[in-house]
Amino acid sequence: MTEASSATEASRGTILVVNGPNLNLLGTREPEKYGTSTLADVEQLAINAAEAHGFSVDCVQSNHEGDLLDAIHDARTNAVGIVINAGAFTHTSVALRDALAAVSLPAVEVHITNVHQREEFRHHSYLSPVCSAVIVGAGVQGYKLAIDYLASVL
Ligand code: CA2
C-alpha cells in the first residue's frame, strides 16, 4: 500500500460507538439473552467493520448517564457518525435524546435483543426519533450492520 492510498483510507473519519449501562457485563451473564460475546469482542467487531470502510472507531462504555452525554458532545468535533446502544437509558433518557439531536450527526440506535418482543416498557425509545436508523434483535451483529449503514450514508 502506498503512503497516498493509506492516507486516503484513513481520511473518512471516526465513528463513535457508545454502550450504556450494564453492557460491560456482556458475555458474563444471561448468555441466552445477550449472547456470549464480551464488550471487548463487540468493540473489536465494530473496529473491524469500520476499518473495512476506511473509518476509525472510538469506543465508550459507561454506567453513568453524564459520561455518555459528554461522549456524545465530544463527537461534535471528533466524529462523523454515532452508533449507540444506550441500554436501559434508551427507555428513560430525554437528556441523551437532546444530546443526539444537538450534535446533528447521523446516529444509529442498536439493541442486541428485539426489544419489541420484551416487556412493554422496552417498546418505547426516546432515542429512535433522533436516530437515522434503528437495528434491534440482530444480536451483536447489529453493531456491524450499523457501521455498514453509516459507511453507506457518510
Ligand atoms: O437489547 C439491548 O441491547 C438492550 O439495550 C440491553 C439493555 C436493556 O435495558 C435494553 O432494554 C435493551 C440491557 C443491557 C444489559 O446487558 C447485560 C449484558 C449481560 C448480562 C447482563 C446485562
PDB file of C-alpha atoms and ligand atoms in Angstrom:
ATOM      1  CA  MET A   1       0.000   0.000   0.000  1.00  0.00           C
ATOM      2  CA  THR A   2       1.388   3.430  -0.898  1.00  0.00           C
ATOM      3  CA  GLU A   3       1.505   6.292   1.577  1.00  0.00           C
ATOM      4  CA  ALA A   4      -1.016   8.157  -0.547  1.00  0.00           C
ATOM      5  CA  SER A   5      -3.581   5.342  -0.503  1.00  0.00           C
ATOM      6  CA  SER A   6      -3.049   4.802   3.204  1.00  0.00           C
ATOM      7  CA  ALA A   7      -3.762   8.472   3.858  1.00  0.00           C
ATOM      8  CA  THR A   8      -6.908   8.245   1.737  1.00  0.00           C
ATOM      9  CA  GLU A   9      -8.196   5.223   3.669  1.00  0.00           C
ATOM     10  CA  ALA A  10      -7.668   6.965   6.999  1.00  0.00           C
ATOM     11  CA  SER A  11      -9.482  10.068   5.834  1.00  0.00           C
ATOM     12  CA  ARG A  12     -13.106   9.035   6.238  1.00  0.00           C
ATOM     13  CA  GLY A  13     -13.145   9.942   9.940  1.00  0.00           C
ATOM     14  CA  THR A  14     -14.112   8.411  13.262  1.00  0.00           C
ATOM     15  CA  ILE A  15     -17.311   6.639  14.254  1.00  0.00           C
ATOM     16  CA  LEU A  16     -18.212   6.887  17.940  1.00  0.00           C
ATOM     17  CA  VAL A  17     -19.559   3.611  19.364  1.00  0.00           C
ATOM     18  CA  VAL A  18     -21.411   4.205  22.638  1.00  0.00           C
ATOM     19  CA  ASN A  19     -22.528   1.458  25.018  1.00  0.00           C
ATOM     20  CA  GLY A  20     -24.594   2.284  28.064  1.00  0.00           C
ATOM     21  CA  PRO A  21     -25.316   0.766  31.456  1.00  0.00           C
ATOM     22  CA  ASN A  22     -24.622  -2.891  32.197  1.00  0.00           C
ATOM     23  CA  LEU A  23     -23.264  -3.605  28.721  1.00  0.00           C
ATOM     24  CA  ASN A  24     -19.845  -4.055  30.361  1.00  0.00           C
ATOM     25  CA  LEU A  25     -21.350  -7.356  31.593  1.00  0.00           C
ATOM     26  CA  LEU A  26     -21.787  -8.734  28.076  1.00  0.00           C
ATOM     27  CA  GLY A  27     -20.592 -12.313  27.772  1.00  0.00           C
ATOM     28  CA  THR A  28     -20.505 -12.844  31.532  1.00  0.00           C
ATOM     29  CA  ARG A  29     -24.225 -13.173  32.402  1.00  0.00           C
ATOM     30  CA  GLU A  30     -27.522 -14.026  30.682  1.00  0.00           C
ATOM     31  CA  PRO A  31     -25.936 -15.524  27.527  1.00  0.00           C
ATOM     32  CA  GLU A  32     -29.354 -16.841  26.452  1.00  0.00           C
ATOM     33  CA  LYS A  33     -30.482 -13.207  26.113  1.00  0.00           C
ATOM     34  CA  TYR A  34     -27.351 -11.277  25.153  1.00  0.00           C
ATOM     35  CA  GLY A  35     -25.083 -13.985  23.682  1.00  0.00           C
ATOM     36  CA  THR A  36     -21.556 -14.929  24.604  1.00  0.00           C
ATOM     37  CA  SER A  37     -19.591 -12.060  23.048  1.00  0.00           C
ATOM     38  CA  THR A  38     -17.898  -9.757  25.530  1.00  0.00           C
ATOM     39  CA  LEU A  39     -17.873  -5.981  25.289  1.00  0.00           C
ATOM     40  CA  ALA A  40     -14.278  -6.235  24.043  1.00  0.00           C
ATOM     41  CA  ASP A  41     -15.488  -8.602  21.285  1.00  0.00           C
ATOM     42  CA  VAL A  42     -18.222  -6.150  20.298  1.00  0.00           C
ATOM     43  CA  GLU A  43     -15.771  -3.270  20.194  1.00  0.00           C
ATOM     44  CA  GLN A  44     -13.374  -5.304  18.029  1.00  0.00           C
ATOM     45  CA  LEU A  45     -16.271  -6.218  15.712  1.00  0.00           C
ATOM     46  CA  ALA A  46     -17.031  -2.512  15.342  1.00  0.00           C
ATOM     47  CA  ILE A  47     -13.368  -1.631  14.734  1.00  0.00           C
ATOM     48  CA  ASN A  48     -13.068  -4.320  12.038  1.00  0.00           C
ATOM     49  CA  ALA A  49     -16.293  -3.251  10.331  1.00  0.00           C
ATOM     50  CA  ALA A  50     -15.279   0.411  10.377  1.00  0.00           C
ATOM     51  CA  GLU A  51     -11.762  -0.277   9.121  1.00  0.00           C
ATOM     52  CA  ALA A  52     -13.192  -2.222   6.192  1.00  0.00           C
ATOM     53  CA  HIS A  53     -14.875   1.019   5.127  1.00  0.00           C
ATOM     54  CA  GLY A  54     -11.900   3.260   5.920  1.00  0.00           C
ATOM     55  CA  PHE A  55     -13.175   4.658   9.229  1.00  0.00           C
ATOM     56  CA  SER A  56     -11.657   4.523  12.665  1.00  0.00           C
ATOM     57  CA  VAL A  57     -13.645   3.955  15.855  1.00  0.00           C
ATOM     58  CA  ASP A  58     -13.807   5.477  19.329  1.00  0.00           C
ATOM     59  CA  CYS A  59     -15.476   3.144  21.839  1.00  0.00           C
ATOM     60  CA  VAL A  60     -17.088   4.404  25.043  1.00  0.00           C
ATOM     61  CA  GLN A  61     -18.971   2.363  27.638  1.00  0.00           C
ATOM     62  CA  SER A  62     -20.276   3.834  30.838  1.00  0.00           C
ATOM     63  CA  ASN A  63     -22.835   3.085  33.512  1.00  0.00           C
ATOM     64  CA  HIS A  64     -23.185   6.839  34.124  1.00  0.00           C
ATOM     65  CA  GLU A  65     -25.517   8.947  32.027  1.00  0.00           C
ATOM     66  CA  GLY A  66     -23.330  12.071  32.290  1.00  0.00           C
ATOM     67  CA  ASP A  67     -20.332  10.244  30.836  1.00  0.00           C
ATOM     68  CA  LEU A  68     -22.444   9.182  27.861  1.00  0.00           C
ATOM     69  CA  LEU A  69     -23.634  12.766  27.388  1.00  0.00           C
ATOM     70  CA  ASP A  70     -20.038  14.013  27.435  1.00  0.00           C
ATOM     71  CA  ALA A  71     -19.002  11.422  24.845  1.00  0.00           C
ATOM     72  CA  ILE A  72     -21.846  12.455  22.542  1.00  0.00           C
ATOM     73  CA  HIS A  73     -20.976  16.147  22.973  1.00  0.00           C
ATOM     74  CA  ASP A  74     -17.326  15.415  22.141  1.00  0.00           C
ATOM     75  CA  ALA A  75     -18.471  13.700  18.945  1.00  0.00           C
ATOM     76  CA  ARG A  76     -19.391  17.130  17.577  1.00  0.00           C
ATOM     77  CA  THR A  77     -15.717  17.743  16.887  1.00  0.00           C
ATOM     78  CA  ASN A  78     -14.250  14.217  16.980  1.00  0.00           C
ATOM     79  CA  ALA A  79     -16.618  12.010  14.991  1.00  0.00           C
ATOM     80  CA  VAL A  80     -18.595  11.794  11.774  1.00  0.00           C
ATOM     81  CA  GLY A  81     -21.280   9.386  12.996  1.00  0.00           C
ATOM     82  CA  ILE A  82     -22.534   7.576  16.089  1.00  0.00           C
ATOM     83  CA  VAL A  83     -23.604   4.018  16.913  1.00  0.00           C
ATOM     84  CA  ILE A  84     -25.399   3.919  20.244  1.00  0.00           C
ATOM     85  CA  ASN A  85     -26.764   1.165  22.436  1.00  0.00           C
ATOM     86  CA  ALA A  86     -27.876   3.224  25.409  1.00  0.00           C
ATOM     87  CA  GLY A  87     -29.106   0.143  27.283  1.00  0.00           C
ATOM     88  CA  ALA A  88     -31.891   0.952  29.740  1.00  0.00           C
ATOM     89  CA  PHE A  89     -31.301   4.713  29.305  1.00  0.00           C
ATOM     90  CA  THR A  90     -32.947   4.225  25.885  1.00  0.00           C
ATOM     91  CA  HIS A  91     -36.279   3.996  27.655  1.00  0.00           C
ATOM     92  CA  THR A  92     -35.753   6.812  30.165  1.00  0.00           C
ATOM     93  CA  SER A  93     -33.388   9.498  28.949  1.00  0.00           C
ATOM     94  CA  VAL A  94     -34.603  12.741  27.435  1.00  0.00           C
ATOM     95  CA  ALA A  95     -31.078  14.062  28.061  1.00  0.00           C
ATOM     96  CA  LEU A  96     -29.463  11.518  25.709  1.00  0.00           C
ATOM     97  CA  ARG A  97     -32.076  12.278  23.089  1.00  0.00           C
ATOM     98  CA  ASP A  98     -31.372  16.017  23.371  1.00  0.00           C
ATOM     99  CA  ALA A  99     -27.621  15.391  23.096  1.00  0.00           C
ATOM    100  CA  LEU A 100     -28.031  13.277  19.951  1.00  0.00           C
ATOM    101  CA  ALA A 101     -30.300  15.914  18.436  1.00  0.00           C
ATOM    102  CA  ALA A 102     -27.830  18.675  19.335  1.00  0.00           C
ATOM    103  CA  VAL A 103     -24.803  17.095  17.671  1.00  0.00           C
ATOM    104  CA  SER A 104     -26.604  16.643  14.339  1.00  0.00           C
ATOM    105  CA  LEU A 105     -24.546  13.636  13.285  1.00  0.00           C
ATOM    106  CA  PRO A 106     -26.049  10.547  11.664  1.00  0.00           C
ATOM    107  CA  ALA A 107     -26.706   8.136  14.518  1.00  0.00           C
ATOM    108  CA  VAL A 108     -27.823   4.504  14.579  1.00  0.00           C
ATOM    109  CA  GLU A 109     -29.577   3.049  17.607  1.00  0.00           C
ATOM    110  CA  VAL A 110     -28.688  -0.595  18.227  1.00  0.00           C
ATOM    111  CA  HIS A 111     -30.221  -3.158  20.563  1.00  0.00           C
ATOM    112  CA  ILE A 112     -28.856  -6.666  20.806  1.00  0.00           C
ATOM    113  CA  THR A 113     -32.250  -8.090  21.689  1.00  0.00           C
ATOM    114  CA  ASN A 114     -35.543  -7.488  19.931  1.00  0.00           C
ATOM    115  CA  VAL A 115     -36.912  -5.024  22.461  1.00  0.00           C
ATOM    116  CA  HIS A 116     -40.366  -5.312  20.873  1.00  0.00           C
ATOM    117  CA  GLN A 117     -40.575  -8.956  21.937  1.00  0.00           C
ATOM    118  CA  ARG A 118     -39.773  -7.987  25.517  1.00  0.00           C
ATOM    119  CA  GLU A 119     -41.540  -6.093  28.305  1.00  0.00           C
ATOM    120  CA  GLU A 120     -43.818  -3.224  27.310  1.00  0.00           C
ATOM    121  CA  PHE A 121     -41.536  -0.636  28.946  1.00  0.00           C
ATOM    122  CA  ARG A 122     -38.783  -1.563  26.462  1.00  0.00           C
ATOM    123  CA  HIS A 123     -41.001  -0.837  23.450  1.00  0.00           C
ATOM    124  CA  HIS A 124     -40.579   2.919  23.731  1.00  0.00           C
ATOM    125  CA  SER A 125     -37.298   4.596  22.872  1.00  0.00           C
ATOM    126  CA  TYR A 126     -36.597   8.273  23.485  1.00  0.00           C
ATOM    127  CA  LEU A 127     -33.724   7.984  21.017  1.00  0.00           C
ATOM    128  CA  SER A 128     -35.346   6.470  17.913  1.00  0.00           C
ATOM    129  CA  PRO A 129     -36.908   9.732  16.672  1.00  0.00           C
ATOM    130  CA  VAL A 130     -33.495  11.433  16.526  1.00  0.00           C
ATOM    131  CA  CYS A 131     -31.629   8.472  15.005  1.00  0.00           C
ATOM    132  CA  SER A 132     -31.332   7.829  11.268  1.00  0.00           C
ATOM    133  CA  ALA A 133     -31.789   4.080  11.697  1.00  0.00           C
ATOM    134  CA  VAL A 134     -32.672   1.563  14.388  1.00  0.00           C
ATOM    135  CA  ILE A 135     -31.424  -2.041  14.485  1.00  0.00           C
ATOM    136  CA  VAL A 136     -32.930  -4.426  17.020  1.00  0.00           C
ATOM    137  CA  GLY A 137     -32.738  -8.166  17.547  1.00  0.00           C
ATOM    138  CA  ALA A 138     -29.751  -8.896  15.289  1.00  0.00           C
ATOM    139  CA  GLY A 139     -27.520  -9.739  18.241  1.00  0.00           C
ATOM    140  CA  VAL A 140     -24.088  -8.157  18.336  1.00  0.00           C
ATOM    141  CA  GLN A 141     -24.031  -8.234  14.506  1.00  0.00           C
ATOM    142  CA  GLY A 142     -26.279  -5.192  14.826  1.00  0.00           C
ATOM    143  CA  TYR A 143     -23.190  -3.093  15.547  1.00  0.00           C
ATOM    144  CA  LYS A 144     -21.629  -4.182  12.241  1.00  0.00           C
ATOM    145  CA  LEU A 145     -24.871  -3.520  10.376  1.00  0.00           C
ATOM    146  CA  ALA A 146     -24.984  -0.051  11.939  1.00  0.00           C
ATOM    147  CA  ILE A 147     -21.459   0.733  10.776  1.00  0.00           C
ATOM    148  CA  ASP A 148     -22.155  -0.628   7.277  1.00  0.00           C
ATOM    149  CA  TYR A 149     -25.173   1.680   7.157  1.00  0.00           C
ATOM    150  CA  LEU A 150     -23.203   4.720   8.361  1.00  0.00           C
ATOM    151  CA  ALA A 151     -20.486   3.990   5.812  1.00  0.00           C
ATOM    152  CA  SER A 152     -23.136   3.993   3.083  1.00  0.00           C
ATOM    153  CA  VAL A 153     -24.527   7.416   4.013  1.00  0.00           C
ATOM    154  CA  LEU A 154     -21.358   9.253   5.047  1.00  0.00           C
TER     155      LEU A 154
HETATM  156  O1  CA2 B   1     -31.035  -5.339  23.793  1.00  0.00           O
HETATM  157  C1  CA2 B   1     -30.274  -4.438  24.122  1.00  0.00           C
HETATM  158  O2  CA2 B   1     -29.195  -4.225  23.581  1.00  0.00           O
HETATM  159  C2  CA2 B   1     -30.641  -3.554  25.318  1.00  0.00           C
HETATM  160  O3  CA2 B   1     -30.187  -2.232  25.031  1.00  0.00           O
HETATM  161  C3  CA2 B   1     -29.917  -4.134  26.519  1.00  0.00           C
HETATM  162  C4  CA2 B   1     -30.247  -3.379  27.796  1.00  0.00           C
HETATM  163  C5  CA2 B   1     -31.751  -3.281  28.004  1.00  0.00           C
HETATM  164  O4  CA2 B   1     -32.033  -2.490  29.141  1.00  0.00           O
HETATM  165  C6  CA2 B   1     -32.444  -2.684  26.785  1.00  0.00           C
HETATM  166  O5  CA2 B   1     -33.831  -2.688  27.021  1.00  0.00           O
HETATM  167  C7  CA2 B   1     -32.142  -3.490  25.548  1.00  0.00           C
HETATM  168  C8  CA2 B   1     -29.648  -4.111  28.998  1.00  0.00           C
HETATM  169  C9  CA2 B   1     -28.166  -4.296  28.916  1.00  0.00           C
HETATM  170  C10 CA2 B   1     -27.761  -5.295  29.954  1.00  0.00           C
HETATM  171  O6  CA2 B   1     -26.656  -6.003  29.460  1.00  0.00           O
HETATM  172  C11 CA2 B   1     -26.317  -7.153  30.119  1.00  0.00           C
HETATM  173  C12 CA2 B   1     -25.443  -7.970  29.468  1.00  0.00           C
HETATM  174  C13 CA2 B   1     -25.081  -9.148  30.032  1.00  0.00           C
HETATM  175  C14 CA2 B   1     -25.558  -9.507  31.279  1.00  0.00           C
HETATM  176  C15 CA2 B   1     -26.434  -8.672  31.935  1.00  0.00           C
HETATM  177  C16 CA2 B   1     -26.813  -7.471  31.351  1.00  0.00           C
END
